[in-house]
Short mmCIF file of C-alpha atoms and ligand atoms in Angstrom, two decimals:
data_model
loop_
_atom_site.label_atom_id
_atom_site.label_comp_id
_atom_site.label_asym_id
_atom_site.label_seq_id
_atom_site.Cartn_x
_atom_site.Cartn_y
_atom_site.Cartn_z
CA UNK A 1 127.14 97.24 113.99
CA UNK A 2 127.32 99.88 111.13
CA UNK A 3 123.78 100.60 112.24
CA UNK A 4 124.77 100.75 115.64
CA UNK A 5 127.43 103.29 114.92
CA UNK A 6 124.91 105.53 112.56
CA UNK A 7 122.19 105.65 115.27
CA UNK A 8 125.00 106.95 117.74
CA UNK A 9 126.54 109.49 115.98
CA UNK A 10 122.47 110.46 114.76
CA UNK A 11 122.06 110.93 118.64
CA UNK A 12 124.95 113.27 119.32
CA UNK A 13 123.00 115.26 116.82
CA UNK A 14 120.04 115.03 118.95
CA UNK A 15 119.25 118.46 120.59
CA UNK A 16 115.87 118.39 122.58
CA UNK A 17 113.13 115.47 122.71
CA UNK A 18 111.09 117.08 119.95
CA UNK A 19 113.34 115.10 117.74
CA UNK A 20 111.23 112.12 117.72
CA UNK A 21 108.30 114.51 116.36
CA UNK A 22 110.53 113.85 113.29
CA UNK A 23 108.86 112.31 110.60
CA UNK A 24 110.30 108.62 109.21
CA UNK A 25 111.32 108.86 105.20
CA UNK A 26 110.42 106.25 102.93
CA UNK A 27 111.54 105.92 99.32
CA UNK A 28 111.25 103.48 96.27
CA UNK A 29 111.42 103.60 92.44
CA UNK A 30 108.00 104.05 92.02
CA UNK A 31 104.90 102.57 93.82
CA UNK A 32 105.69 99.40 95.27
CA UNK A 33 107.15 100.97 98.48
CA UNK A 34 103.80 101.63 99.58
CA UNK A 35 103.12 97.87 100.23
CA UNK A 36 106.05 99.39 103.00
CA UNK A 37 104.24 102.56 103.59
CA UNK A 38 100.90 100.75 104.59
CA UNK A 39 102.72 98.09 106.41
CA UNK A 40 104.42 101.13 108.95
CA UNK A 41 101.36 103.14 109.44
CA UNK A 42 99.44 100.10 110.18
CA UNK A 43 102.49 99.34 112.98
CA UNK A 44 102.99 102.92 113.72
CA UNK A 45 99.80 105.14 113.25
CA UNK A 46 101.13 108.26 115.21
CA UNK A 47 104.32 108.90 112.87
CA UNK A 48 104.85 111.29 110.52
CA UNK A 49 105.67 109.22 107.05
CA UNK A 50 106.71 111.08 103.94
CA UNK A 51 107.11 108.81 100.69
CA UNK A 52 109.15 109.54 97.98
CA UNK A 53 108.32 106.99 94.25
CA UNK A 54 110.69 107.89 92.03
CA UNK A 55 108.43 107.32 89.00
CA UNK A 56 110.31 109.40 86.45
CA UNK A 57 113.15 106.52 86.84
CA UNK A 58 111.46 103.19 87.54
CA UNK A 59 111.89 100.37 87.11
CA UNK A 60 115.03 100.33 89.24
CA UNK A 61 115.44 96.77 88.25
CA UNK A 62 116.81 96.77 85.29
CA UNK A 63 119.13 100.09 85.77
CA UNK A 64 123.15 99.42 86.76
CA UNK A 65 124.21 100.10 90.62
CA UNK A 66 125.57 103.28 89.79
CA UNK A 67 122.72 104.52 88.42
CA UNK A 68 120.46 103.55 91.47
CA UNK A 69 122.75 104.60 94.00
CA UNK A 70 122.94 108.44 92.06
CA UNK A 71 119.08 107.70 92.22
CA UNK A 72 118.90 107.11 95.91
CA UNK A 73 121.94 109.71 97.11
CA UNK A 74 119.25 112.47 95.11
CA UNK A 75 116.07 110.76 97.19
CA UNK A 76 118.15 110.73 100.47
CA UNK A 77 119.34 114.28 100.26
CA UNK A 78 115.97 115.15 99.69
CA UNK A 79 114.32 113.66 102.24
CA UNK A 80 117.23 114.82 104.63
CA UNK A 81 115.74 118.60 103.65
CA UNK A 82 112.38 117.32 105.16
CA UNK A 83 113.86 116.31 108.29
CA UNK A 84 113.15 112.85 108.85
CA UNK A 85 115.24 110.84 111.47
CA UNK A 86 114.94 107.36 109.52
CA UNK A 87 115.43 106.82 106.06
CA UNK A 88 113.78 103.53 104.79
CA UNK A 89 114.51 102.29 101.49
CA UNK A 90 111.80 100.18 100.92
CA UNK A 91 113.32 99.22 97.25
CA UNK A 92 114.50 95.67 97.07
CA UNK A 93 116.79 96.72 94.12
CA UNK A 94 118.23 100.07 96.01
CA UNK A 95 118.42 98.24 99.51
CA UNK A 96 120.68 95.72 97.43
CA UNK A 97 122.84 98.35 95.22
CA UNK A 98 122.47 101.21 97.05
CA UNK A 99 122.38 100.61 101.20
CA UNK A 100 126.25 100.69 102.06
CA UNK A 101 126.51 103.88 100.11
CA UNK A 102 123.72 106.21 101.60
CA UNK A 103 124.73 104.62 105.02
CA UNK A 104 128.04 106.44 104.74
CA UNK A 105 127.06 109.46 102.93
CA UNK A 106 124.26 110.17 105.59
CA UNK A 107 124.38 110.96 108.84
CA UNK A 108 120.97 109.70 110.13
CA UNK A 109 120.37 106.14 110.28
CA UNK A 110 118.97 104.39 106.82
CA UNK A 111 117.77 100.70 106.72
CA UNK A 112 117.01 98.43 103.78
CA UNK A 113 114.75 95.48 102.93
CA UNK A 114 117.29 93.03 103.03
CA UNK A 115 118.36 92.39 105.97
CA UNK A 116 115.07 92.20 107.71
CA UNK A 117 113.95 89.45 105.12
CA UNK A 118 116.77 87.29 105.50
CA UNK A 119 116.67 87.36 108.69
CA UNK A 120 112.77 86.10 108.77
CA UNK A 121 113.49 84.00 106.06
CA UNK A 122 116.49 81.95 108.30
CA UNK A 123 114.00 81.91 111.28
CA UNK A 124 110.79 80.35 109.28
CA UNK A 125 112.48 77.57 107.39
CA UNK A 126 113.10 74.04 108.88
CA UNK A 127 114.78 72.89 106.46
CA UNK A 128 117.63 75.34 105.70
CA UNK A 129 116.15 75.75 102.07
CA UNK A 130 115.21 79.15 101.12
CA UNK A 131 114.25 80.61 97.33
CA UNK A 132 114.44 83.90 96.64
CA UNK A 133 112.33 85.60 94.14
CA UNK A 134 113.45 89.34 93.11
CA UNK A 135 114.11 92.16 90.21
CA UNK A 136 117.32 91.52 87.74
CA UNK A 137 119.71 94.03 89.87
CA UNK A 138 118.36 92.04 93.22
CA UNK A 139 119.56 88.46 92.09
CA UNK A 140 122.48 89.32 90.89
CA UNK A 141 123.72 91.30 93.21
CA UNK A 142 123.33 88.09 95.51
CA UNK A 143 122.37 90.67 98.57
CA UNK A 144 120.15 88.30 100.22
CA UNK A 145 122.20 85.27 99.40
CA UNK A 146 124.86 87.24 101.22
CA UNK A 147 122.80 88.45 104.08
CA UNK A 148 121.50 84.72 104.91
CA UNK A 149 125.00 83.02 104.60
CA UNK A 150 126.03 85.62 107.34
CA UNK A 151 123.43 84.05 109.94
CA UNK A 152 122.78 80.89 108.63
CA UNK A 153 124.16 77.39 106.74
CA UNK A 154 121.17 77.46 104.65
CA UNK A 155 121.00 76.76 101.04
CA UNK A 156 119.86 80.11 99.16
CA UNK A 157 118.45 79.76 95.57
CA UNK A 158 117.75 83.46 93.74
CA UNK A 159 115.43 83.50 90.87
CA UNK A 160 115.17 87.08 89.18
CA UNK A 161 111.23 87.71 87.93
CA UNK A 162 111.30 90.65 85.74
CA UNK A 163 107.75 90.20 84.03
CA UNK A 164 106.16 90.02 87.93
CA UNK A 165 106.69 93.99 88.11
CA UNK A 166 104.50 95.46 85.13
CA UNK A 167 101.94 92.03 85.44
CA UNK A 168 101.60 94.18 89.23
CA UNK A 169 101.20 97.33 87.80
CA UNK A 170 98.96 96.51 85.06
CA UNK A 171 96.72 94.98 87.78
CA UNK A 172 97.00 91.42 86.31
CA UNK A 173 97.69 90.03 90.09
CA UNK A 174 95.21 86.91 90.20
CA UNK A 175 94.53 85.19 86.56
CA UNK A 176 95.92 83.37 84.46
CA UNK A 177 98.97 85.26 82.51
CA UNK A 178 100.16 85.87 86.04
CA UNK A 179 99.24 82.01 87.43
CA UNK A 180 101.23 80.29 84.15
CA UNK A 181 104.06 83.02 84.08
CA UNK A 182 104.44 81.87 88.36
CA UNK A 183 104.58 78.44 87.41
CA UNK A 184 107.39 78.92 85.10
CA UNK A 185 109.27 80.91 87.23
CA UNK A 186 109.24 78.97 90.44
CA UNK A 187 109.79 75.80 88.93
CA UNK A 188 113.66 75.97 89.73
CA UNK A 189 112.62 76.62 93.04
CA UNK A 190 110.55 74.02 93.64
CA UNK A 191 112.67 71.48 92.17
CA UNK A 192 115.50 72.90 94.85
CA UNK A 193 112.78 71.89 97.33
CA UNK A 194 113.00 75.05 99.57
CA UNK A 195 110.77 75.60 102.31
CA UNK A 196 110.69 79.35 102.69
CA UNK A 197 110.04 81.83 99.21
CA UNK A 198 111.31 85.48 100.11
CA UNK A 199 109.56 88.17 97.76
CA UNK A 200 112.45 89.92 97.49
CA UNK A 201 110.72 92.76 95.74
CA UNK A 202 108.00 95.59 96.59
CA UNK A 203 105.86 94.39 94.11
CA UNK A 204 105.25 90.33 94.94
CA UNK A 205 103.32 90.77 98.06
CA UNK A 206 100.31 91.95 95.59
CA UNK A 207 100.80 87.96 93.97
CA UNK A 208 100.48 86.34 97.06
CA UNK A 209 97.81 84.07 96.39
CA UNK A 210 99.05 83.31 92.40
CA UNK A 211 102.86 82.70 94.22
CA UNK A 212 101.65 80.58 97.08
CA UNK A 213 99.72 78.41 94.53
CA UNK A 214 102.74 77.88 91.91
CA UNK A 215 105.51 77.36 94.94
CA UNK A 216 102.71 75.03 96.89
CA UNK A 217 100.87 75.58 99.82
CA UNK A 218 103.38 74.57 101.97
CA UNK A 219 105.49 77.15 101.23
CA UNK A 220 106.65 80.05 104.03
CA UNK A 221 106.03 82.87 102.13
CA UNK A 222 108.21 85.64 103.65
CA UNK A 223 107.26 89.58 103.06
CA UNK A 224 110.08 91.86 103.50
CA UNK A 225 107.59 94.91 104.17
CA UNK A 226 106.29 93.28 106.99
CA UNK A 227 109.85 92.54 108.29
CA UNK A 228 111.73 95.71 107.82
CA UNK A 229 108.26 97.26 109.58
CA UNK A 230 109.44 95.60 112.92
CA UNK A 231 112.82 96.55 112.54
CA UNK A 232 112.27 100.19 112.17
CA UNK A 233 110.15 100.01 115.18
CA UNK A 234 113.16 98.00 117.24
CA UNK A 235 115.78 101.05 116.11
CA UNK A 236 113.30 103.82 116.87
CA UNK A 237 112.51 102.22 120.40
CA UNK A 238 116.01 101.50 121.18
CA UNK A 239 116.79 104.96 120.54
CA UNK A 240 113.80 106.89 122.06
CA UNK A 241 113.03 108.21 118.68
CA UNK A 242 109.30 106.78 118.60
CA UNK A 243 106.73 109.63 118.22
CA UNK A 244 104.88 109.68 121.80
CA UNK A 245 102.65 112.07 120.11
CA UNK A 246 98.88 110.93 120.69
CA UNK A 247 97.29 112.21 117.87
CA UNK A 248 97.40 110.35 113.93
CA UNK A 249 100.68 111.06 112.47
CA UNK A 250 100.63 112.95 108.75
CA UNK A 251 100.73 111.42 105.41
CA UNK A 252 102.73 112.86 102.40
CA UNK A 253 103.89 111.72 99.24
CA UNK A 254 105.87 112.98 96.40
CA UNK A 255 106.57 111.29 93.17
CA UNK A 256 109.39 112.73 90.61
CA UNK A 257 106.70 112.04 87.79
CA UNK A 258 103.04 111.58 86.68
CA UNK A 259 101.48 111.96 90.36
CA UNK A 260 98.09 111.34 89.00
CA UNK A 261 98.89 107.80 88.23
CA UNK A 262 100.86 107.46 91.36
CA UNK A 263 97.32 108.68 93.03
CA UNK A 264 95.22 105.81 90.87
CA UNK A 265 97.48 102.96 90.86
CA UNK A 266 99.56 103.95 94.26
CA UNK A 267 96.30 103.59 95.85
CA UNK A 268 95.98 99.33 95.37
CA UNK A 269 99.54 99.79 97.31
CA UNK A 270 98.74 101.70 99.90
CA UNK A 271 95.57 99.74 100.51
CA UNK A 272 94.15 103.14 101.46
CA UNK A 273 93.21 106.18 99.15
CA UNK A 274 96.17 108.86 98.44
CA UNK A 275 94.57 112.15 98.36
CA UNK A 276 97.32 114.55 97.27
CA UNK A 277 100.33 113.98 95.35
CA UNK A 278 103.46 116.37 94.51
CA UNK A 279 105.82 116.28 92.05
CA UNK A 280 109.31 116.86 93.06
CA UNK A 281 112.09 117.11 90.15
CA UNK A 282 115.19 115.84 91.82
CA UNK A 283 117.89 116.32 88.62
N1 DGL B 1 110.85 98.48 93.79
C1 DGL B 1 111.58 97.51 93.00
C2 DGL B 1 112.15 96.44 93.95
O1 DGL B 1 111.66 96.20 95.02
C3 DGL B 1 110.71 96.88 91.94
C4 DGL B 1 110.37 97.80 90.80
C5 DGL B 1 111.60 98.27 90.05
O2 DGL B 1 112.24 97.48 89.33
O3 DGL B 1 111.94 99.44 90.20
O4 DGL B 1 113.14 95.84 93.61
#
């Protein structure tokens, strides 16, 4: 409904149809939106995607709500200057802390993770049994917990993961450490007996195989990328806001630190090669 009420008054701003020429924002702490990034230019190759990782403050994880949603007002407003007409936050952590607060501050519409991956988690299990795996400042803020009990009577278990994020970015994503450090985690999870595992962060989709494995084959395995991909696409029909444009939509990403690692590790991400990289200092 919110949503509803953000895309309307975003229309009345609306002047001529060039306004779906817009490009679509993107932002996370650092690299793991681009799992999000990849996801909507697979979906949507004609739009215009700018991506903002704001590596100078990651990980968002561990960092109190007011400190991510000061982090995400700065990455909005900033975006807003580029003149996108969609601000995804493809941060688990900042969809969960930091959502409700950009949605009222700005005055184009701005979705999260969350709700997407609920809502695929409450349509793929059978069981009404769903685990959910995610940063410190995810589990506890029981966001998904929250967003399932709206739509469903399943039974939601959270599980916070915090050494998942730098085993990612260190590359460790299919051996051992990362294998026995799975098993640990998940086996709350498994004892609960869920059906469906949400990776309720940017980072788990690169575990895939090593989480599959320790929750058991079985397992749903829901991807919030994947999931908040289709419902950008949804708003943007809805709303005539989809680029009709026929040509390849451009690619741009800033980072607010250290854009040369961004380029090298951003890149396993992406699942594509980032050729240029700027550094923005946001305050
Ligand atoms: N992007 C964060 C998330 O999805 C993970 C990394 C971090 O803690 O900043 O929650």
């Amino acid at each position: 409904m919110k949503e509803l009420k953000n895309f309307m008054r975003a229309k009345t701003k609306l002047k001529s149809k060039s306004q779906n020429k817009k490009p679509i924002g993107i932002f996370d702490s650092g690299f793991g939106g681009l799992t999000v990034m990849s996801a909507m230019r697979k979906k949507f190759p004609n739009e215009n995607l700018i991506y903002f990782g704001d590596t100078a403050h990651v990980p968002y994880g561990s960092k109190s709500k007011d400190a991510v949603i000061k982090f995400s007002k700065n990455i909005a407003a900033f975006l807003l200057k580029n003149n996108v007409k969609l601000i995804v936050a493809a941060c688990n952590t900042a969809s969960a802390f930091a959502l409700t607060a950009l949605q009222k501050s700005v005055d184009i519409p701005v979705i999260g993770v969350i709700e997407p991956g609920a809502q695929s988690a409450v349509n793929a299990t059978k069981i009404k049994k769903i685990g959910i795996i995610g940063t410190e400042g995810t589990i506890s803020s029981k966001s998904y917990v929250k967003a399932i009990k709206k739509i469903s009577k399943a039974s939601v278990y959270g599980q916070a993961c915090p050494l998942f994020v730098p085993l990612v970015e260190e590359g460790w994503t299919n051996d051992a450490a990362a294998s026995y450090i799975a098993q640990i985690y998940l086996a709350p999870l498994r004892e609960k007996k869920i059906d469906t595992l949400v990776l309720g962060c940017t980072h788990y989709p690169l575990l895939k195989s090593v989480l599959q494995r320790a929750a058991g084959n079985k397992i749903n395995l829901i991807d919030s990328a994947d999931a908040v991909t289709v419902k950008a696409g949804n708003l943007l029909a809805n709303n005539l806001l989809l680029n009709d444009s026929k040509k390849r939509g451009s690619l741009s990403f800033y980072v607010s630190d250290n854009p040369e690692k961004f380029k090298k590790i951003g890149a396993k991400f992406f699942k594509g090669r980032i050729k240029k990289v700027k550094k923005i200092d946001l305050g």
